[in-house]
Coordinates of N, CA and C in Angstrom, one line a residue:
M150 N 126.9 99.7 115.6 CA 125.5 99.2 115.4 C 125.6 97.6 115.5
K151 N 124.6 97.1 116.3 CA 124.6 95.7 116.6 C 123.9 94.9 115.6
I152 N 124.5 93.9 114.9 CA 123.8 93.2 113.9 C 123.8 91.7 114.4
E153 N 122.6 91.1 114.4 CA 122.4 89.8 114.8 C 122.7 88.9 113.7
R154 N 123.6 87.9 113.8 CA 123.9 86.9 112.8 C 123.5 85.5 113.2
R155 N 122.6 85.0 112.5 CA 122.1 83.6 112.8 C 122.7 82.7 111.7
S156 N 123.9 82.4 111.9 CA 124.5 81.5 111.0 C 125.8 80.9 111.6
R157 N 126.3 79.9 111.0 CA 127.5 79.2 111.5 C 128.7 80.1 111.1
A158 N 129.7 80.1 111.9 CA 130.9 80.8 111.6 C 131.5 80.3 110.3
S159 N 131.4 79.0 110.1 CA 132.0 78.5 108.9 C 131.3 79.1 107.6
F160 N 130.1 79.3 107.7 CA 129.3 79.9 106.6 C 129.9 81.3 106.3
L161 N 130.2 82.1 107.2 CA 130.7 83.4 107.0 C 132.1 83.3 106.5
T162 N 132.8 82.3 106.9 CA 134.2 82.2 106.5 C 134.3 81.7 105.0
L163 N 133.4 80.7 104.7 CA 133.5 80.2 103.3 C 132.9 81.2 102.3
L164 N 131.8 81.8 102.6 CA 131.3 82.7 101.6 C 131.7 84.1 101.7
R165 N 132.3 84.4 102.9 CA 132.7 85.8 103.2 C 131.5 86.7 103.0
L166 N 130.4 86.3 103.5 CA 129.1 87.1 103.4 C 129.1 88.1 104.5
A167 N 129.0 89.4 104.1 CA 128.9 90.4 105.2 C 127.6 91.1 105.1
I168 N 126.9 91.3 106.2 CA 125.6 92.0 106.2 C 125.8 93.2 107.1
T169 N 125.3 94.3 106.5 CA 125.3 95.6 107.2 C 123.9 96.2 107.2
A170 N 123.6 96.8 108.3 CA 122.3 97.5 108.3 C 122.4 99.0 108.5
S171 N 121.6 99.7 107.9 CA 121.7 101.2 108.0 C 120.2 101.7 108.2
F172 N 120.1 102.9 108.7 CA 118.8 103.5 108.8 C 119.0 105.0 108.4
V173 N 117.8 105.6 108.0 CA 117.9 106.9 107.4 C 118.2 108.0 108.3
S174 N 117.5 108.0 109.5 CA 117.7 109.1 110.3 C 117.5 108.7 111.8
S175 N 118.1 109.4 112.7 CA 118.0 109.1 114.1 C 116.6 109.3 114.6
L176 N 115.8 110.1 114.0 CA 114.4 110.4 114.4 C 113.6 109.2 114.4
Y177 N 114.0 108.1 113.8 CA 113.2 106.8 113.8 C 113.6 106.0 115.0
G178 N 114.5 106.4 115.8 CA 114.9 105.6 117.0 C 115.8 104.5 116.5
E179 N 115.9 103.4 117.3 CA 116.8 102.3 117.0 C 116.4 101.6 115.8
P180 N 117.4 101.3 114.9 CA 117.0 100.5 113.7 C 116.7 99.0 114.0
P181 N 115.9 98.4 113.1 CA 115.6 97.0 113.4 C 116.9 96.2 113.2
Q182 N 117.0 95.1 113.8 CA 118.2 94.2 113.7 C 117.9 93.3 112.5
L183 N 118.9 93.3 111.6 CA 118.8 92.4 110.4 C 119.5 91.1 110.6
S184 N 118.8 90.1 110.5 CA 119.2 88.7 110.8 C 119.4 88.0 109.5
I185 N 120.4 87.0 109.5 CA 120.7 86.2 108.3 C 120.6 84.8 108.7
H186 N 120.1 84.0 107.8 CA 120.0 82.5 108.0 C 120.4 81.8 106.7
L187 N 121.3 80.9 106.7 CA 121.7 80.0 105.6 C 120.7 78.9 105.4
D188 N 120.3 78.8 104.1 CA 119.4 77.7 103.7 C 119.9 77.1 102.4
G189 N 120.8 76.2 102.4 CA 121.4 75.7 101.3 C 122.3 76.7 100.6
T190 N 122.0 77.0 99.3 CA 122.8 78.0 98.6 C 122.1 79.4 98.7
S191 N 121.1 79.6 99.4 CA 120.4 80.9 99.5 C 120.6 81.4 100.9
V192 N 120.4 82.7 101.0 CA 120.5 83.3 102.4 C 119.2 84.1 102.7
E193 N 118.6 83.9 103.8 CA 117.4 84.6 104.2 C 117.7 85.7 105.1
L194 N 117.3 86.9 104.7 CA 117.4 88.1 105.5 C 116.0 88.3 106.1
S195 N 116.0 88.6 107.4 CA 114.8 88.9 108.1 C 115.0 90.1 109.1
W196 N 113.8 90.7 109.4 CA 113.9 91.8 110.3 C 112.4 92.1 110.8
P197 N 112.3 92.6 112.1 CA 110.9 93.0 112.6 C 110.5 94.3 112.0
T198 N 109.3 94.4 111.5 CA 108.8 95.6 110.9 C 107.9 96.4 111.9
E199 N 107.7 97.7 111.7 CA 106.8 98.5 112.4 C 105.7 98.9 111.4
L200 N 104.4 99.1 112.0 CA 103.3 99.5 111.2 C 103.6 100.7 110.3
D201 N 103.3 100.6 109.0 CA 103.3 101.8 108.1 C 104.7 102.3 107.8
R202 N 105.7 101.5 108.1 CA 107.0 101.9 107.6 C 107.3 101.2 106.3
Y203 N 108.2 101.8 105.5 CA 108.5 101.3 104.2 C 109.9 100.8 104.2
Y204 N 110.1 99.6 103.8 CA 111.5 98.9 103.9 C 112.0 98.5 102.5
F205 N 113.3 98.8 102.3 CA 113.9 98.5 101.1 C 115.3 97.8 101.5
I206 N 115.7 96.9 100.7 CA 117.0 96.2 100.8 C 118.0 96.7 99.8
Q207 N 119.2 97.1 100.2 CA 120.2 97.5 99.2 C 121.3 96.5 99.3
K208 N 122.0 96.3 98.2 CA 123.1 95.4 98.1 C 124.3 96.0 97.5
S209 N 125.5 95.4 97.8 CA 126.8 95.9 97.2 C 127.8 94.8 97.3
S210 N 128.7 94.7 96.4 CA 129.7 93.7 96.4 C 131.1 94.3 96.8
T211 N 131.1 95.6 97.0 CA 132.4 96.3 97.3 C 132.4 97.3 98.5
L212 N 131.1 97.7 98.8 CA 131.0 98.7 99.8 C 131.3 100.1 99.3
G213 N 131.6 100.2 98.0 CA 131.9 101.6 97.5 C 130.7 102.4 97.5
A214 N 130.9 103.7 97.6 CA 129.8 104.6 97.8 C 128.8 104.6 96.6
D215 N 129.3 104.3 95.4 CA 128.5 104.2 94.2 C 128.0 102.8 93.9
S216 N 128.4 101.8 94.7 CA 128.1 100.5 94.3 C 126.8 99.9 94.9
W217 N 126.1 100.7 95.6 CA 124.8 100.2 96.2 C 123.7 100.2 95.2
A218 N 123.0 99.1 95.2 CA 121.8 99.0 94.3 C 120.7 98.4 95.1
Y219 N 119.4 98.6 94.7 CA 118.3 98.1 95.4 C 118.1 96.6 95.0
H220 N 118.1 95.7 96.0 CA 117.7 94.3 95.9 C 116.2 94.3 95.5
D221 N 115.7 93.4 94.6 CA 114.3 93.5 94.1 C 113.3 93.0 95.1
Y222 N 113.3 93.7 96.3 CA 112.3 93.4 97.3 C 112.1 94.7 98.1
A223 N 110.8 95.0 98.3 CA 110.5 96.1 99.2 C 109.1 95.8 99.8
V224 N 108.8 96.3 100.9 CA 107.5 96.0 101.6 C 107.2 97.1 102.5
K225 N 105.9 97.2 102.8 CA 105.3 98.1 103.8 C 105.1 97.3 105.1
G226 N 105.7 97.8 106.2 CA 105.5 97.0 107.4 C 104.1 96.9 108.0
D227 N 103.9 95.8 108.6 CA 102.6 95.6 109.3 C 102.8 95.1 110.7
G228 N 104.0 95.3 111.3 CA 104.2 94.9 112.6 C 104.7 93.4 112.8
S229 N 104.8 92.7 111.7 CA 105.3 91.4 111.8 C 106.7 91.2 111.4
L230 N 107.2 90.0 111.4 CA 108.6 89.7 111.0 C 108.6 89.5 109.5
E231 N 109.4 90.3 108.8 CA 109.5 90.2 107.4 C 110.8 89.6 106.9
S232 N 110.8 89.0 105.7 CA 112.0 88.3 105.3 C 112.0 88.3 103.7
T233 N 113.2 88.1 103.2 CA 113.4 87.9 101.8 C 114.6 87.1 101.6
T234 N 114.7 86.4 100.5 CA 115.9 85.5 100.2 C 116.7 86.0 99.1
V235 N 118.0 85.9 99.3 CA 118.9 86.4 98.2 C 119.9 85.2 97.9
D236 N 120.6 85.4 96.8 CA 121.6 84.4 96.3 C 122.7 84.3 97.2
G237 N 123.1 83.1 97.7 CA 124.2 83.0 98.6 C 125.4 82.3 98.0
S238 N 125.4 82.2 96.6 CA 126.5 81.6 96.0 C 127.6 82.6 95.7
L239 N 127.4 83.9 95.7 CA 128.5 84.9 95.4 C 129.5 84.8 96.5
A240 N 130.8 85.2 96.1 CA 131.9 85.2 97.0 C 131.7 86.2 98.2
K241 N 131.2 87.4 97.9 CA 131.1 88.4 98.9 C 129.9 89.3 98.6
Q242 N 129.2 89.5 99.6 CA 128.0 90.4 99.4 C 127.8 91.2 100.7
F243 N 127.2 92.4 100.4 CA 126.9 93.3 101.6 C 125.4 93.7 101.4
F244 N 124.7 93.7 102.4 CA 123.3 94.2 102.4 C 123.0 95.2 103.5
R245 N 122.2 96.1 103.3 CA 121.7 97.0 104.3 C 120.3 97.3 104.1
L246 N 119.7 97.6 105.3 CA 118.2 97.8 105.4 C 118.0 99.4 105.4
E247 N 117.1 99.8 104.5 CA 116.8 101.2 104.4 C 115.2 101.4 104.6
F248 N 114.9 102.3 105.5 CA 113.4 102.4 105.8 C 113.0 103.8 106.1
Y249 N 111.7 104.1 105.9 CA 111.2 105.4 106.0 C 109.8 105.2 106.7
D250 N 109.2 106.3 107.3 CA 107.9 106.2 107.8 C 106.9 106.9 107.0
G251 N 107.3 107.5 105.8 CA 106.4 108.2 104.9 C 105.9 109.6 105.3
S252 N 106.4 110.1 106.4 CA 106.0 111.4 106.9 C 106.9 112.5 106.5
E253 N 108.0 112.2 105.8 CA 109.0 113.2 105.5 C 108.4 114.1 104.4
F254 N 108.9 115.3 104.4 CA 108.5 116.3 103.3 C 109.8 117.1 102.9
P255 N 110.1 117.0 101.6 CA 109.5 116.1 100.6 C 109.9 114.6 100.9
L256 N 109.1 113.8 100.3 CA 109.3 112.3 100.4 C 110.6 112.0 99.9
P257 N 111.3 111.0 100.4 CA 112.6 110.5 99.9 C 112.4 109.8 98.5
E258 N 113.5 109.8 97.8 CA 113.5 109.4 96.3 C 113.0 108.0 96.2
A259 N 113.4 107.2 97.2 CA 112.9 105.7 97.1 C 111.5 105.6 97.1
L260 N 110.7 106.5 97.7 CA 109.2 106.4 97.7 C 108.6 107.1 96.5
T261 N 109.2 108.2 96.0 CA 108.6 108.9 94.9 C 109.0 108.3 93.6
A262 N 110.1 107.5 93.5 CA 110.6 106.9 92.3 C 109.5 105.8 91.8
D263 N 109.7 105.5 90.5 CA 108.8 104.5 89.9 C 109.8 103.4 89.4
F264 N 110.2 102.4 90.2 CA 111.3 101.5 89.9 C 110.9 100.6 88.6
D265 N 109.6 100.2 88.5 CA 109.3 99.3 87.4 C 108.7 100.1 86.2
G266 N 108.6 101.4 86.3 CA 108.2 102.2 85.1 C 106.7 101.9 84.7
D267 N 105.9 101.6 85.7 CA 104.4 101.3 85.3 C 103.5 102.5 85.5
G268 N 104.1 103.7 85.8 CA 103.4 104.9 86.0 C 102.9 105.1 87.4
T269 N 103.2 104.3 88.4 CA 102.8 104.3 89.7 C 104.0 104.5 90.6
D270 N 104.0 105.5 91.5 CA 105.2 105.6 92.4 C 105.3 104.5 93.4
N271 N 106.6 104.4 93.9 CA 106.8 103.2 94.8 C 105.9 103.3 96.1
K272 N 105.8 104.4 96.7 CA 104.9 104.5 97.9 C 103.5 104.1 97.6
T273 N 102.9 104.5 96.5 CA 101.6 104.1 96.2 C 101.5 102.6 96.0
E274 N 102.5 102.0 95.3 CA 102.5 100.6 95.1 C 102.6 99.8 96.4
L275 N 103.5 100.3 97.4 CA 103.6 99.6 98.6 C 102.3 99.8 99.5
D276 N 101.7 100.9 99.3 CA 100.4 101.1 100.0 C 99.3 100.1 99.6
Q277 N 99.3 99.9 98.3 CA 98.2 99.0 97.7 C 98.7 97.6 97.6
G278 N 99.9 97.3 98.0 CA 100.4 95.9 98.1 C 100.8 95.4 96.7
T279 N 101.2 96.2 95.8 CA 101.8 95.7 94.6 C 103.3 95.8 94.5
N280 N 103.9 95.2 93.5 CA 105.4 95.0 93.4 C 106.0 96.2 92.8
V281 N 106.9 96.8 93.5 CA 107.6 98.0 93.0 C 108.6 97.7 91.9
F282 N 109.0 96.4 91.8 CA 110.0 95.9 90.9 C 109.4 95.2 89.6
G283 N 108.2 95.2 89.6 CA 107.5 94.5 88.4 C 106.0 94.5 88.5
L284 N 105.4 94.0 87.5 CA 103.8 93.9 87.6 C 103.3 92.8 88.4
T285 N 102.2 93.0 89.0 CA 101.6 92.1 90.0 C 100.3 91.5 89.3
F286 N 100.2 90.2 89.2 CA 98.9 89.6 88.7 C 98.4 88.7 89.8
S287 N 97.5 89.3 90.6 CA 96.9 88.5 91.7 C 95.7 87.7 91.3
G288 N 95.1 88.1 90.2 CA 93.9 87.4 89.7 C 94.2 86.4 88.6
S289 N 93.1 85.8 88.0 CA 93.3 84.8 87.0 C 93.3 85.4 85.6
D290 N 93.2 86.7 85.5 CA 93.1 87.3 84.2 C 94.6 87.8 83.8
F291 N 94.6 88.5 82.7 CA 96.0 88.9 82.2 C 96.2 90.4 82.3
I292 N 95.4 91.0 83.2 CA 95.6 92.4 83.5 C 96.3 92.6 84.8
P293 N 97.4 93.4 84.9 CA 98.1 93.7 86.2 C 97.4 94.5 87.1
D294 N 97.6 94.2 88.4 CA 96.9 94.9 89.5 C 97.1 96.4 89.4
E295 N 98.4 96.7 89.0 CA 98.7 98.2 89.0 C 97.8 98.9 88.0
W296 N 97.4 98.3 86.9 CA 96.6 99.0 85.8 C 95.2 99.1 86.4
N297 N 94.7 98.1 87.1 CA 93.4 98.2 87.7 C 93.3 99.3 88.9
Y298 N 94.4 99.4 89.6 CA 94.4 100.4 90.7 C 94.5 101.8 90.1
F299 N 95.3 101.9 89.0 CA 95.4 103.2 88.4 C 94.1 103.8 87.9
Y300 N 93.3 103.0 87.2 CA 92.1 103.4 86.5 C 90.9 103.3 87.5
F301 N 90.8 102.2 88.3 CA 89.6 102.0 89.0 C 89.8 102.2 90.6
G302 N 91.0 102.1 91.0 CA 91.2 102.2 92.5 C 91.0 101.0 93.3
N303 N 90.8 99.9 92.6 CA 90.4 98.6 93.3 C 90.7 97.5 92.3
L304 N 90.4 96.2 92.7 CA 90.6 95.0 91.9 C 89.3 94.3 91.6
D305 N 88.2 95.1 91.6 CA 86.9 94.5 91.4 C 86.5 94.2 90.0
Q306 N 87.3 94.7 89.0 CA 86.9 94.5 87.6 C 87.6 93.2 87.1
S307 N 86.9 92.7 86.1 CA 87.5 91.5 85.4 C 88.0 91.9 84.0
D308 N 88.7 91.0 83.4 CA 89.2 91.4 82.0 C 88.1 91.4 80.9
T309 N 86.9 90.8 81.3 CA 85.9 90.9 80.3 C 84.8 92.0 80.6
D310 N 85.0 92.7 81.6 CA 84.1 93.9 81.9 C 84.3 95.0 80.9
N311 N 83.2 95.8 80.6 CA 83.4 96.9 79.7 C 82.7 98.1 80.4
D312 N 83.5 98.7 81.3 CA 83.0 99.8 82.2 C 82.6 101.0 81.5
D313 N 83.2 101.3 80.4 CA 82.8 102.6 79.7 C 81.9 102.4 78.5
G314 N 81.4 101.1 78.4 CA 80.3 100.8 77.4 C 80.7 101.0 76.0
D315 N 82.1 100.9 75.6 CA 82.5 101.2 74.2 C 82.7 100.0 73.4
Y316 N 82.2 98.8 73.8 CA 82.4 97.6 73.2 C 83.8 97.0 73.1
T317 N 84.6 97.6 74.0 CA 86.0 97.2 74.1 C 86.2 96.7 75.5
N318 N 86.4 95.5 75.8 CA 86.5 95.1 77.2 C 87.9 95.5 77.8
N319 N 88.0 95.3 79.2 CA 89.1 95.8 79.9 C 90.4 95.2 79.3
L320 N 90.4 93.9 79.0 CA 91.7 93.3 78.6 C 92.1 93.9 77.2
E321 N 91.2 94.2 76.4 CA 91.5 94.8 75.1 C 92.0 96.2 75.3
E322 N 91.3 97.0 76.2 CA 91.7 98.3 76.5 C 93.2 98.3 77.0
Y323 N 93.5 97.4 77.9 CA 94.9 97.2 78.4 C 95.8 97.0 77.3
Q324 N 95.5 96.1 76.5 CA 96.5 95.6 75.4 C 96.6 96.7 74.4
L325 N 95.6 97.6 74.1 CA 95.7 98.6 73.2 C 96.2 99.9 73.7
G326 N 96.4 100.0 75.1 CA 96.8 101.2 75.7 C 95.7 102.3 75.8
L327 N 94.5 101.8 76.0 CA 93.4 102.8 76.0 C 92.9 103.0 77.5
D328 N 92.2 104.0 77.8 CA 91.6 104.3 79.0 C 90.3 103.6 79.2
P329 N 90.2 102.6 80.1 CA 89.0 101.8 80.3 C 87.8 102.6 80.8
T330 N 88.0 103.9 81.2 CA 86.9 104.7 81.8 C 86.4 105.7 80.8
V331 N 86.9 105.7 79.6 CA 86.5 106.7 78.6 C 86.0 105.9 77.3
D332 N 84.8 106.4 76.9 CA 84.2 105.7 75.7 C 85.0 106.2 74.5
E333 N 85.7 105.2 73.9 CA 86.6 105.6 72.8 C 85.9 105.8 71.4
R334 N 84.6 105.4 71.4 CA 83.9 105.4 70.1 C 83.9 106.8 69.5
V335 N 83.8 107.9 70.3 CA 83.7 109.2 69.8 C 85.0 109.6 69.1
F336 N 86.1 108.9 69.4 CA 87.4 109.2 68.7 C 87.7 108.3 67.6
A337 N 86.9 107.2 67.4 CA 87.1 106.2 66.4 C 86.6 106.8 65.1
V338 N 87.4 106.6 64.0 CA 87.1 107.2 62.7 C 86.9 106.0 61.7
T339 N 85.9 106.1 61.0 CA 85.6 105.1 59.9 C 85.8 105.8 58.6
Y340 N 86.5 105.1 57.6 CA 86.8 105.7 56.4 C 86.1 104.8 55.2
T341 N 85.7 105.4 54.2 CA 85.1 104.6 53.1 C 85.9 105.2 51.8
Y342 N 86.0 104.2 50.9 CA 86.8 104.5 49.6 C 85.9 104.1 48.4
D343 N 86.2 104.7 47.3 CA 85.6 104.3 46.0 C 86.2 103.1 45.5
V344 N 85.8 102.6 44.3 CA 86.2 101.4 43.7 C 87.7 101.4 43.3
V345 N 88.3 102.5 43.2 CA 89.7 102.6 42.8 C 90.5 103.0 44.0
G346 N 89.9 103.0 45.3 CA 90.7 103.2 46.5 C 90.9 104.7 46.9
R347 N 90.1 105.6 46.3 CA 90.1 107.0 46.7 C 89.2 107.2 47.9
L348 N 89.7 108.0 48.9 CA 89.0 108.4 50.1 C 87.7 109.3 49.7
I349 N 86.6 108.8 50.2 CA 85.4 109.6 49.8 C 84.6 110.0 51.1
T350 N 84.7 109.3 52.3 CA 84.0 109.8 53.5 C 84.9 109.4 54.7
A351 N 84.7 110.2 55.7 CA 85.3 109.8 57.1 C 84.3 110.3 58.1
S352 N 84.1 109.4 59.1 CA 83.0 109.7 60.1 C 83.4 109.1 61.4
N353 N 82.8 109.7 62.5 CA 82.8 109.1 63.8 C 81.5 109.4 64.4
D354 N 81.4 109.1 65.7 CA 80.1 109.3 66.4 C 79.6 110.8 66.4
S355 N 80.6 111.7 66.2 CA 80.2 113.1 66.3 C 80.0 113.8 64.9
V356 N 80.8 113.4 63.9 CA 80.8 114.2 62.7 C 81.0 113.2 61.5
A357 N 80.4 113.5 60.3 CA 80.6 112.8 59.1 C 81.0 113.7 58.0
L358 N 82.1 113.4 57.2 CA 82.6 114.2 56.2 C 82.5 113.5 54.9
T359 N 82.2 114.2 53.8 CA 82.1 113.6 52.5 C 83.1 114.5 51.6
Y360 N 84.0 113.9 50.9 CA 85.0 114.6 50.2 C 84.7 114.7 48.7
T361 N 85.0 115.8 48.0 CA 84.9 116.0 46.6 C 86.2 115.9 46.0
L362 N 86.4 115.0 45.0 CA 87.7 114.7 44.4 C 87.7 115.2 43.0
D363 N 89.0 115.4 42.6 CA 89.2 115.7 41.1 C 89.4 114.4 40.4
E364 N 89.7 114.5 39.1 CA 89.8 113.3 38.3 C 91.0 112.5 38.8
E365 N 92.0 113.1 39.4 CA 93.2 112.4 39.8 C 93.1 111.9 41.2
G366 N 92.0 112.1 41.9 CA 91.8 111.7 43.2 C 92.2 112.7 44.3
N367 N 92.6 113.8 43.9 CA 93.0 114.8 44.9 C 91.7 115.4 45.5
I368 N 91.8 115.7 46.8 CA 90.6 116.3 47.5 C 90.4 117.7 47.2
L369 N 89.2 118.0 46.6 CA 88.9 119.4 46.3 C 88.2 120.1 47.4
G370 N 87.5 119.4 48.2 CA 86.7 120.0 49.3 C 86.0 118.9 50.1
K371 N 85.3 119.4 51.1 CA 84.5 118.4 52.0 C 83.3 119.1 52.5
N372 N 82.3 118.4 52.8 CA 81.1 119.0 53.5 C 80.6 118.2 54.7

């Protein structure tokens, strides 16, 4: 496999940096060439992308079969040159390019996994342009894009919007772990107590209960 190296020989000698590229299957044709460029203490990896292909970078320090881990960068190709920067201060590093076109069945684990645990699989995140390794905040509010995409399918809402009309805005719904498309008032319960702290009523938007208590405050019944 031909790998283009755009760096001085002394750089490779001093840092002993090795770059390897791999591809998933021959059905994709020739793999893209992974280029490297030294910029101070960092290394830029770049490669040409093809439209609608999904690209991941893996890294290893030993080339052992179980040593490969995902570098925190992934992207969906748009036909342009793509690049990412990695730490160049380590004594020895190996990188390889992994890519898929999304037509496989079943989909490969790299696309069905949820690397950042936000409830959205990697393929969906790459399709919508969010970060598979963490939350994305493209707006000026404090709500991640992933949350908006999950509930609304777009980024048109603001943190002060109240789409379900339950007097709890989107930011509060996000912070409380609520569904911003469901009116939570029907599930909210209001309790009242007597002067000594005994429960006497419980109500929400659908039902109201009044409790009958004995002298010790035990509930005898409700209506």
